[in-house]
Tab-separated table of N, CA and C and ligand atoms in Angstrom:
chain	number	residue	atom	x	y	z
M	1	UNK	N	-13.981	21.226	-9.114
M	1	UNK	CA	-12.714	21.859	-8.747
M	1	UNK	C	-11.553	21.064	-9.367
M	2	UNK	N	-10.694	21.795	-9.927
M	2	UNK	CA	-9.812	21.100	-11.060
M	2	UNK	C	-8.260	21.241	-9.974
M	3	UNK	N	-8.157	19.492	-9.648
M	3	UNK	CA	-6.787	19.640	-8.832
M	3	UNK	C	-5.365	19.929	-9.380
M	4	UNK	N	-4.313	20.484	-8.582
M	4	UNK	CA	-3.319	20.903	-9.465
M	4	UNK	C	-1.808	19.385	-8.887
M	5	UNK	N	-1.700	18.205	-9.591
M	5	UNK	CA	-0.719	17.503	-9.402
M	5	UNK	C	0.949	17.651	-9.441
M	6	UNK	N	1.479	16.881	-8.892
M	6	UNK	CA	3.154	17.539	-9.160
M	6	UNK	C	3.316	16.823	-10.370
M	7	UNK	N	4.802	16.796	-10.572
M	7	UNK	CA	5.097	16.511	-12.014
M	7	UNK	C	5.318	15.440	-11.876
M	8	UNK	N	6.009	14.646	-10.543
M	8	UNK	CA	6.529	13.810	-10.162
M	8	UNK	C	5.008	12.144	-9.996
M	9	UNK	N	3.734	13.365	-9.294
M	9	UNK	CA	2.571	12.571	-9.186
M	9	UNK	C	2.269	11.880	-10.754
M	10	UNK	N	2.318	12.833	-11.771
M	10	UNK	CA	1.770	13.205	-13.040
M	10	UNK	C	2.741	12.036	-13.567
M	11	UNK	N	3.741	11.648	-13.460
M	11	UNK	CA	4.790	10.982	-14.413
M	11	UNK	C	4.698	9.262	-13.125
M	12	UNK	N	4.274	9.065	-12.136
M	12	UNK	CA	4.137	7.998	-11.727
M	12	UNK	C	2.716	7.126	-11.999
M	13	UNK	N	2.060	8.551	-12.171
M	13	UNK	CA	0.495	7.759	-12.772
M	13	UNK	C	0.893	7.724	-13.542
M	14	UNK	N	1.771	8.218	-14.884
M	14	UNK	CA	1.547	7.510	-16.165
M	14	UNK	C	2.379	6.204	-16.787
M	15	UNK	N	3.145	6.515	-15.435
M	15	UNK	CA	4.350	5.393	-16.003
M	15	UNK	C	5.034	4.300	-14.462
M	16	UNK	N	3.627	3.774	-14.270
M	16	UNK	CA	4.174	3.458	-12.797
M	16	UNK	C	5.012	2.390	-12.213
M	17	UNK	N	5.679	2.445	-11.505
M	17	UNK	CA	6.626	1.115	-11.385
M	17	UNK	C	6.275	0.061	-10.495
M	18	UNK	N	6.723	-1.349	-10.781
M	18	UNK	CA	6.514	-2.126	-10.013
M	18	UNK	C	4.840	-2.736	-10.118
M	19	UNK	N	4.039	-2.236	-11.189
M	19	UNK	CA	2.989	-3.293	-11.557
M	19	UNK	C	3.087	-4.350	-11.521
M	20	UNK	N	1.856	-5.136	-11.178
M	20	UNK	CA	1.827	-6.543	-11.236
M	20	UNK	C	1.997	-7.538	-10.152
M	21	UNK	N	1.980	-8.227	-10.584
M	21	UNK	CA	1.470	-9.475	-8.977
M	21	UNK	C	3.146	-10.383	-8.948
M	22	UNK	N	3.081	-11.017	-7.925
M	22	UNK	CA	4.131	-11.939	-7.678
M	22	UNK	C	3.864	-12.997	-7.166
M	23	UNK	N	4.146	-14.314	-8.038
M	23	UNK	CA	3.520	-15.503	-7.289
M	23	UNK	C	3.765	-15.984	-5.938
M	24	UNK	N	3.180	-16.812	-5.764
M	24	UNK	CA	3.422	-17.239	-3.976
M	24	UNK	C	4.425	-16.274	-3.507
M	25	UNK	N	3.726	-15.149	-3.127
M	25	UNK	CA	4.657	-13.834	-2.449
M	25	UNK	C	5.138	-14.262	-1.176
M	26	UNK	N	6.297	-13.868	-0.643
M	26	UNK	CA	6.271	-13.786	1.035
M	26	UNK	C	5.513	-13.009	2.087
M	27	UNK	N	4.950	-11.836	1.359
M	27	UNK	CA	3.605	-11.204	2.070
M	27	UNK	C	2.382	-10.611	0.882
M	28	UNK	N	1.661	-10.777	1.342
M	28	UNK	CA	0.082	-10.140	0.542
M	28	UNK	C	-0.382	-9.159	1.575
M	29	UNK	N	-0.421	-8.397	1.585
M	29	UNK	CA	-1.092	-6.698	1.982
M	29	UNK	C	-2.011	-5.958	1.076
M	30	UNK	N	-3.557	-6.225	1.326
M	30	UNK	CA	-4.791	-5.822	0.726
M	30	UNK	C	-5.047	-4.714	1.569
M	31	UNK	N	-5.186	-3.267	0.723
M	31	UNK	CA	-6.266	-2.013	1.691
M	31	UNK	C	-6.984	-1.491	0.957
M	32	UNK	N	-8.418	-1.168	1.517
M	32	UNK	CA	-9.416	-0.592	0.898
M	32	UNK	C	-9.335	0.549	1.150
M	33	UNK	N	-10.175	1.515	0.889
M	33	UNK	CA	-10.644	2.862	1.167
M	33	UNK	C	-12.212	2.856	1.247
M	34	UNK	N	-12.929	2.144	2.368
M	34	UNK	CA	-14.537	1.690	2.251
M	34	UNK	C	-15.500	2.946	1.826
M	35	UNK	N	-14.788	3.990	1.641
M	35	UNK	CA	-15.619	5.369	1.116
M	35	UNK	C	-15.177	5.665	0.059
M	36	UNK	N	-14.577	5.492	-0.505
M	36	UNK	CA	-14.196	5.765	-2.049
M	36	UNK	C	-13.919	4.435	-3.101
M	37	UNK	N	-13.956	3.287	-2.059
M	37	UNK	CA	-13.849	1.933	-2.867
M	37	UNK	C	-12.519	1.879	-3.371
M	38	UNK	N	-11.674	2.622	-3.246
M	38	UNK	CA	-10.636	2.106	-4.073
M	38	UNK	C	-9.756	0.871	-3.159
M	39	UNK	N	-8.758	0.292	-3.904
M	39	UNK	CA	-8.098	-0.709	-3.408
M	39	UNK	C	-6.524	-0.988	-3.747
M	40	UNK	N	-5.674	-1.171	-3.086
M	40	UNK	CA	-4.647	-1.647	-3.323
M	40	UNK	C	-3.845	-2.700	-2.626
M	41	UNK	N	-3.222	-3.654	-3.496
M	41	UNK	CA	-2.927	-5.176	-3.178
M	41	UNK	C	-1.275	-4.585	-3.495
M	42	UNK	N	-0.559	-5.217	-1.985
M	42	UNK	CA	0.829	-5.292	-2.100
M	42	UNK	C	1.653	-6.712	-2.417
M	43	UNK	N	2.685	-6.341	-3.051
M	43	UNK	CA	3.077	-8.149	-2.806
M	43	UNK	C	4.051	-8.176	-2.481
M	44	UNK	N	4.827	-8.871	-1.401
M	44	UNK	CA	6.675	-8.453	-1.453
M	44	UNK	C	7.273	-10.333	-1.959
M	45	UNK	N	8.265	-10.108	-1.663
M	45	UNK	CA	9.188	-11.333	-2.101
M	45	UNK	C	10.491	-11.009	-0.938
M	46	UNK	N	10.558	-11.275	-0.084
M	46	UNK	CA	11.661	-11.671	1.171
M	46	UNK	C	13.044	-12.118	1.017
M	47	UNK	N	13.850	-11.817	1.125
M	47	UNK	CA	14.872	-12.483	1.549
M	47	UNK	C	15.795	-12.363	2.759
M	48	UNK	N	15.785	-13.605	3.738
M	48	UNK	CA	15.857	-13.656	4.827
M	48	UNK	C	17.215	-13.529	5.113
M	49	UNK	N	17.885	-13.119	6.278
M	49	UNK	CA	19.516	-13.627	6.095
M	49	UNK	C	19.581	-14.146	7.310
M	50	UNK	N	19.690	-15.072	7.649
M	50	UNK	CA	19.785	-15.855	8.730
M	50	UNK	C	21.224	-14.900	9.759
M	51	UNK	N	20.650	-14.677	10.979
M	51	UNK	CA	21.687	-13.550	11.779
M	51	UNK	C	21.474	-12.170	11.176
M	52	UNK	N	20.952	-11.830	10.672
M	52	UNK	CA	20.933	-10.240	9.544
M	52	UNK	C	19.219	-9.939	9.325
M	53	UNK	N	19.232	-8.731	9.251
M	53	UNK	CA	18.082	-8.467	8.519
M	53	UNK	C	17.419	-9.129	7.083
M	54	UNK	N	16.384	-9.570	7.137
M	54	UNK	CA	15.326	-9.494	5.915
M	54	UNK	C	15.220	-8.543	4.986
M	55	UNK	N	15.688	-8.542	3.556
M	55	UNK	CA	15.650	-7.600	3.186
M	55	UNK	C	14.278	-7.708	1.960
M	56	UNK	N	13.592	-6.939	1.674
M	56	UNK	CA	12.610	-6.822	0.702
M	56	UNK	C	13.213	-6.763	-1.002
M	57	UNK	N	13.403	-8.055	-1.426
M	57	UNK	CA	14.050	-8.051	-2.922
M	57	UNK	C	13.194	-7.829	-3.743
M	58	UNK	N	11.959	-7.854	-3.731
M	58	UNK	CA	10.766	-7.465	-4.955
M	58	UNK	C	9.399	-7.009	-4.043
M	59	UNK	N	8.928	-6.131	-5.070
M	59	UNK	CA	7.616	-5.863	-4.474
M	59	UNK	C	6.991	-5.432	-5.475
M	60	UNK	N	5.517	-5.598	-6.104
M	60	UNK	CA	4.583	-5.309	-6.757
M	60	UNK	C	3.343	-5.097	-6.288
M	61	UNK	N	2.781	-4.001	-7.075
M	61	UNK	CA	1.570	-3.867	-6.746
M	61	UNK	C	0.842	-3.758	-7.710
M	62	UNK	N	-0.727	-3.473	-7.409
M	62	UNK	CA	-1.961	-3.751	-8.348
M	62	UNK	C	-2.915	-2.479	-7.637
M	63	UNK	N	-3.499	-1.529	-8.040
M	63	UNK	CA	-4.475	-0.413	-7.531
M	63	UNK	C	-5.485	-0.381	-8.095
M	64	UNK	N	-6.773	-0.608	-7.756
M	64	UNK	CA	-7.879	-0.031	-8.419
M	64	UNK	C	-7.805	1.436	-7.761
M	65	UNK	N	-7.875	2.549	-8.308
M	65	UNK	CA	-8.125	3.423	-7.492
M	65	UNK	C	-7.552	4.850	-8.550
M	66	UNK	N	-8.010	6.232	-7.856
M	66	UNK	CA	-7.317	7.388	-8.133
M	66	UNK	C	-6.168	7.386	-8.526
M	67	UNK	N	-5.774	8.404	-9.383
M	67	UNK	CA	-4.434	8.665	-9.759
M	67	UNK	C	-3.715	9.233	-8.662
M	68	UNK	N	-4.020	9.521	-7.689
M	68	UNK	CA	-2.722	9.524	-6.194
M	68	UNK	C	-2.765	8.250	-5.550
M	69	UNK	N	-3.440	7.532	-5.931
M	69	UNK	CA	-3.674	5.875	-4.882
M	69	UNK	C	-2.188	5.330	-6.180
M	70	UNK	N	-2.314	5.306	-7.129
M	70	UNK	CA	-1.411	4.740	-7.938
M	70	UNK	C	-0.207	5.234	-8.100
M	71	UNK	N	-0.338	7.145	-7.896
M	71	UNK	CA	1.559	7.210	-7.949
M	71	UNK	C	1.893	7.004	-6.726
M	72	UNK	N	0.803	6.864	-5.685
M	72	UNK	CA	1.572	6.296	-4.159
M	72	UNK	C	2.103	4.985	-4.121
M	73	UNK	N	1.432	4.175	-4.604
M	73	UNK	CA	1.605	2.659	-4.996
M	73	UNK	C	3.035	2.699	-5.131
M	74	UNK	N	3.211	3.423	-6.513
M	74	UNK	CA	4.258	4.086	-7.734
M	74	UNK	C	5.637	3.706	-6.633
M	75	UNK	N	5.425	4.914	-5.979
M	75	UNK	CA	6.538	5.436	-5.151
M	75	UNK	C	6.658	4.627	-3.771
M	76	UNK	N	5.758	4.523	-3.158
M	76	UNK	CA	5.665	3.643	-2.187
M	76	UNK	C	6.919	2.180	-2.223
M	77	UNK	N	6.499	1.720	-3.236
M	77	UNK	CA	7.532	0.245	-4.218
M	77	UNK	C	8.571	0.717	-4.132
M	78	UNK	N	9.147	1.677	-4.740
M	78	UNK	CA	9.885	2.092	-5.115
M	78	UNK	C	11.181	2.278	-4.115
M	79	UNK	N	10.590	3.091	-2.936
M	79	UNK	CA	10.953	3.324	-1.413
M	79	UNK	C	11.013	1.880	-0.205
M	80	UNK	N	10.892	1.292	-0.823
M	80	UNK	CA	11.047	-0.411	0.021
M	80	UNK	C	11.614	-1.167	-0.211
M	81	UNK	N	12.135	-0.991	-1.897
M	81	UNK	CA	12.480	-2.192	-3.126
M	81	UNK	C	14.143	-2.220	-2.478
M	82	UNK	N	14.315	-3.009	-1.774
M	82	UNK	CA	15.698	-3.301	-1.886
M	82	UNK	C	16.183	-3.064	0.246
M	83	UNK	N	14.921	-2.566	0.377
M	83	UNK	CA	15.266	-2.658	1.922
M	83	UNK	C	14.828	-3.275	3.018
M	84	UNK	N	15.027	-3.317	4.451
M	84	UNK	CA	15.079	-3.832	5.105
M	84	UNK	C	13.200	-4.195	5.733
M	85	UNK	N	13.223	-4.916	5.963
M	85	UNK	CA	11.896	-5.423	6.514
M	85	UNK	C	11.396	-4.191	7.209
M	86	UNK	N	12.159	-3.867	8.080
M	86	UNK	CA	11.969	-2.849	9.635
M	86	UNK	C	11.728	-1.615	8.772
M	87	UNK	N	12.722	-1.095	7.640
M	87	UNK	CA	12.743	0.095	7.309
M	87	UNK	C	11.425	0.083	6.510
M	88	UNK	N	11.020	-0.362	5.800
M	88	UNK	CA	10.060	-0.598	5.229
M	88	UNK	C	8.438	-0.658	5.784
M	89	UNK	N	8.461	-0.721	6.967
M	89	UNK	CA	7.390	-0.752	8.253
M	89	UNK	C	7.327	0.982	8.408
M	90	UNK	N	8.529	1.114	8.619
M	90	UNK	CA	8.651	2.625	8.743
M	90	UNK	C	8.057	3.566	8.351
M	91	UNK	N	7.952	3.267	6.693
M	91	UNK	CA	7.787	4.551	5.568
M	91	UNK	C	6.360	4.596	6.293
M	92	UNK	N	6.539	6.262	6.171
M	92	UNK	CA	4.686	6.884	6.087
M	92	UNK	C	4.299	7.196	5.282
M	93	UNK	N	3.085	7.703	5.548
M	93	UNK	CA	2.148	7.684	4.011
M	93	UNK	C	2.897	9.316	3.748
M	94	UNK	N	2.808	9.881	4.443
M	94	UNK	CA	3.728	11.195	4.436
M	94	UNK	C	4.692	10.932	3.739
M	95	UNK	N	5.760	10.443	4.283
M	95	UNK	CA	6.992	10.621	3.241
M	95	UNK	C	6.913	10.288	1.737
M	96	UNK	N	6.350	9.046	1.500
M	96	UNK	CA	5.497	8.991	0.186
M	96	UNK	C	4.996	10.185	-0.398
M	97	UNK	N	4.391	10.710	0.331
M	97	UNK	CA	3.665	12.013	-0.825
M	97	UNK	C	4.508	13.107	-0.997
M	98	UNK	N	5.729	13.277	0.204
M	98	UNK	CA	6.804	14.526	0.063
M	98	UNK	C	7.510	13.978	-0.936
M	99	UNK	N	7.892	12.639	-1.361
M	99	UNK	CA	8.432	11.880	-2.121
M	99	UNK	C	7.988	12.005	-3.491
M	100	UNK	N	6.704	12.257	-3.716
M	100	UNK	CA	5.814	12.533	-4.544
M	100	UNK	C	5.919	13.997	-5.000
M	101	UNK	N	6.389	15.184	-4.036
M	101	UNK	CA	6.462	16.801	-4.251
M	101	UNK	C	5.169	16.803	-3.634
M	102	UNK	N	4.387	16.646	-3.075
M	102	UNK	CA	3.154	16.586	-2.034
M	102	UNK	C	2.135	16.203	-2.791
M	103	UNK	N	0.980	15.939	-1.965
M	103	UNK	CA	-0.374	15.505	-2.554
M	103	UNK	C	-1.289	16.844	-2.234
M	104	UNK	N	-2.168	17.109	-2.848
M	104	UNK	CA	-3.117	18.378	-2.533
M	104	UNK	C	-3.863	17.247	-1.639
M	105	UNK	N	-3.998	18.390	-0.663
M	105	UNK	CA	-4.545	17.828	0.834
M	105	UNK	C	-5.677	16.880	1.102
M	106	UNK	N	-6.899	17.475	0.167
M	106	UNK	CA	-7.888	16.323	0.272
M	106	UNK	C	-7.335	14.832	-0.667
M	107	UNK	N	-6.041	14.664	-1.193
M	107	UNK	CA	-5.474	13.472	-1.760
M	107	UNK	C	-4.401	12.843	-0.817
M	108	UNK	N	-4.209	13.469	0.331
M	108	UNK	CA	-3.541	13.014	1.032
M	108	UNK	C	-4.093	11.467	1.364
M	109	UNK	N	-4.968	11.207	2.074
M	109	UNK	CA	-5.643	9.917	2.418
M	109	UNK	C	-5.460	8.810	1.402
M	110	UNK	N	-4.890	9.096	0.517
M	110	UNK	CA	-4.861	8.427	-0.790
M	110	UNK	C	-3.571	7.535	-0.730
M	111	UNK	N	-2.607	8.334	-0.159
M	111	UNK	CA	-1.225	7.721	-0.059
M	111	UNK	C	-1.761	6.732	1.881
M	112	UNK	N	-2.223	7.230	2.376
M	112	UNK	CA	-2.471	6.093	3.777
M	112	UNK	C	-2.992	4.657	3.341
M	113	UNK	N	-3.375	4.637	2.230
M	113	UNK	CA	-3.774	3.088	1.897
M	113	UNK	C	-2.712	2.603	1.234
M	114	UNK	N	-1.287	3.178	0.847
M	114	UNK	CA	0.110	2.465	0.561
M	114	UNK	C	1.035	2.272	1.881
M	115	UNK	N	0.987	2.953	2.860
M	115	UNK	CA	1.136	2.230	3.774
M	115	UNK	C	0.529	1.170	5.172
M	116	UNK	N	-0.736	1.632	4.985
M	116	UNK	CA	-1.659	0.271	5.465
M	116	UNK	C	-1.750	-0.842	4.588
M	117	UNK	N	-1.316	-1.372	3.076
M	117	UNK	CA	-0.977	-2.267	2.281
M	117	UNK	C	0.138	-2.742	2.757
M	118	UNK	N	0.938	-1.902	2.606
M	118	UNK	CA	2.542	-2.644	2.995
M	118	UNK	C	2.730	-2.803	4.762
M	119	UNK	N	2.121	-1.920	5.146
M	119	UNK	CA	2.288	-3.074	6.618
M	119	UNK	C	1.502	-4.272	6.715
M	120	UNK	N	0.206	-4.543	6.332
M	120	UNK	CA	-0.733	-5.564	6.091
M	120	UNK	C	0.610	-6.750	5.462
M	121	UNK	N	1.157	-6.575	4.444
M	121	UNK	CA	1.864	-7.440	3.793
M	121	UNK	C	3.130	-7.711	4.393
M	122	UNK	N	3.807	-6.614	5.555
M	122	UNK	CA	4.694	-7.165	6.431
M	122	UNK	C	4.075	-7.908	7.499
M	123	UNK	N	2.924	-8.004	7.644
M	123	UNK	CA	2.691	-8.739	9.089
M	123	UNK	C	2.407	-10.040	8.277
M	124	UNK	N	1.821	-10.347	7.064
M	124	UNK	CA	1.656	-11.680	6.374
M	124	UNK	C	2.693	-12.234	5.997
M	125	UNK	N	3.993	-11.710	6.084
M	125	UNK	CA	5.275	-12.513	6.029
M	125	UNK	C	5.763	-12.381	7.431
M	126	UNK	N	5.650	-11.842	7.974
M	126	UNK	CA	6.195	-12.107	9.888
M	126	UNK	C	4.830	-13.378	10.208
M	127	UNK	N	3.935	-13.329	9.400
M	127	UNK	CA	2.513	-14.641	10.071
M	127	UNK	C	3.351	-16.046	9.448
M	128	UNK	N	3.648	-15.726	8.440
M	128	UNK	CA	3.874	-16.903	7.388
M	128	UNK	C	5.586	-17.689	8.092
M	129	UNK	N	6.155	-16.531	8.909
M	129	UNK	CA	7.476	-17.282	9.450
M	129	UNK	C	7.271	-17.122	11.014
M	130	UNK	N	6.156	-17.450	11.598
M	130	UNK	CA	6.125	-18.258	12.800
M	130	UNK	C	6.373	-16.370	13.596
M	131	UNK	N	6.456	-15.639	13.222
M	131	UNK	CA	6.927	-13.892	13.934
M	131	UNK	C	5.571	-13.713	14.560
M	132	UNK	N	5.594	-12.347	15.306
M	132	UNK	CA	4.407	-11.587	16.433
M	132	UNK	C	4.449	-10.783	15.196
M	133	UNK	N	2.818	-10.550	15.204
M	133	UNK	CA	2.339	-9.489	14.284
M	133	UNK	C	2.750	-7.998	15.192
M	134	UNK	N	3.270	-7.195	14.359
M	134	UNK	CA	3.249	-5.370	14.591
M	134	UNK	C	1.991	-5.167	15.072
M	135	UNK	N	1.278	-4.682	16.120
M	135	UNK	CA	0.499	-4.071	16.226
M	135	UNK	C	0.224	-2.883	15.126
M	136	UNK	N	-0.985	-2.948	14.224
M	136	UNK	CA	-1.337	-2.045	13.314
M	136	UNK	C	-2.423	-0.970	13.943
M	137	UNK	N	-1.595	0.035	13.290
M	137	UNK	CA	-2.604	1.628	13.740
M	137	UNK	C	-4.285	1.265	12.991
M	138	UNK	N	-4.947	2.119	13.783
M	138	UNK	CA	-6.468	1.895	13.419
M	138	UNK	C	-6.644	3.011	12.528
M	139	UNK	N	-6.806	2.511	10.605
M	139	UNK	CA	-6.327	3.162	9.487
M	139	UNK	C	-8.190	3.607	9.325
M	140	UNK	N	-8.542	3.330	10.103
M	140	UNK	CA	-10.346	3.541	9.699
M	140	UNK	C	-10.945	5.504	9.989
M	141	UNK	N	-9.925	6.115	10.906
M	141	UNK	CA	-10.344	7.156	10.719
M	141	UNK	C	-9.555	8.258	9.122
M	142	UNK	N	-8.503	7.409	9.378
M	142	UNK	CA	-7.648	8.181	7.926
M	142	UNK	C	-8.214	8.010	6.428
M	143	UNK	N	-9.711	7.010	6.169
M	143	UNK	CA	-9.735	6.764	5.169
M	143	UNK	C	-10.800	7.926	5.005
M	144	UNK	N	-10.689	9.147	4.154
M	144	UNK	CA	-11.579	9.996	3.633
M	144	UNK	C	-11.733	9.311	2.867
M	145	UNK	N	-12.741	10.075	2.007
M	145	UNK	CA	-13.862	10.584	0.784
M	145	UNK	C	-13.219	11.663	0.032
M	146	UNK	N	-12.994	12.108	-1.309
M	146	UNK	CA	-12.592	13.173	-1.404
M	146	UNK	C	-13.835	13.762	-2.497
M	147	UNK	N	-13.578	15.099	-2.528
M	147	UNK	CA	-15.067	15.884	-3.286
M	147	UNK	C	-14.934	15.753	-4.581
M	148	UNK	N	-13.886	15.414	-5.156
M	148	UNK	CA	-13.686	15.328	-6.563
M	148	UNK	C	-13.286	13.851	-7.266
F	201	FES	FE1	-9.852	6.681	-3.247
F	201	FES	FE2	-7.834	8.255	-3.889
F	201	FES	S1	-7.744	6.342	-2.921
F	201	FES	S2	-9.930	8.709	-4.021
């Protein structure tokens, strides 16, 4: 079955932003997909304001995975790069993919491993500065398989 992508999906897989790693990051956020194997590693870079919000000054990522695991990545970065710690907790895997012009449905699950990355990688910079981890949603029923 031959899926039909947006233009927006189509132009972030080919040209995606925010590749690549960042040394000694302020958070590392690793998610798998244990049924399809794919993977994606978040990295942010922090900046704190003492009295003020934390704001997220860099973020990179790295995907083994599908071409919707990567324009989620894509866009995901993209949607954090410059904001607030909190807001950034926020994003769903949803808005990502409306962000995207949608994902065809069995690719939906695809974008839930860009935001189980980036919360993984906000709770490793709230670990790394002495903070209470977010209680994280249990991402184990959202991870499909897809048929294609
Ligand atoms: Fe595995 Fe898309 S993330 S098929």
């Amino acid at each position: 079955m031959a899926l039909t992508y947006s233009e927006k999906v189509m132009e972030h897989f080919s040209n995606p932003r925010n590749v690549g790693e960042i040394d000694n990051p302020d958070g590392l956020g690793e998610a798998g997909n244990p049924r399809c194997g794919d993977i994606m590693k978040i990295y942010l870079k922090v900046k704190d304001n003492p009295g003020g919000a934390a704001v997220i000054e860099d973020v990179k990522f790295k995907t083994f995975g599908c071409a919707s695991a990567i324009a989620s990545s894509s866009m995901a970065t993209e949607m954090i790069k410059g904001r607030t710690v909190d807001e950034a907790w926020d994003l769903t895997n949803t808005a990502v993919a409306d962000a995207l012009d949608g994902l065809p449905p069995i690719k939906m699950h695809c974008s839930v491993l860009a935001e189980e990355a980036i919360h993984k990688a906000i709770n490793d910079y709230r670990e790394k500065r002495g903070l209470d981890l977010i209680p994280m949603k249990d991402y184990g029923d959202e991870h499909e398989v897809c048929a294609v």
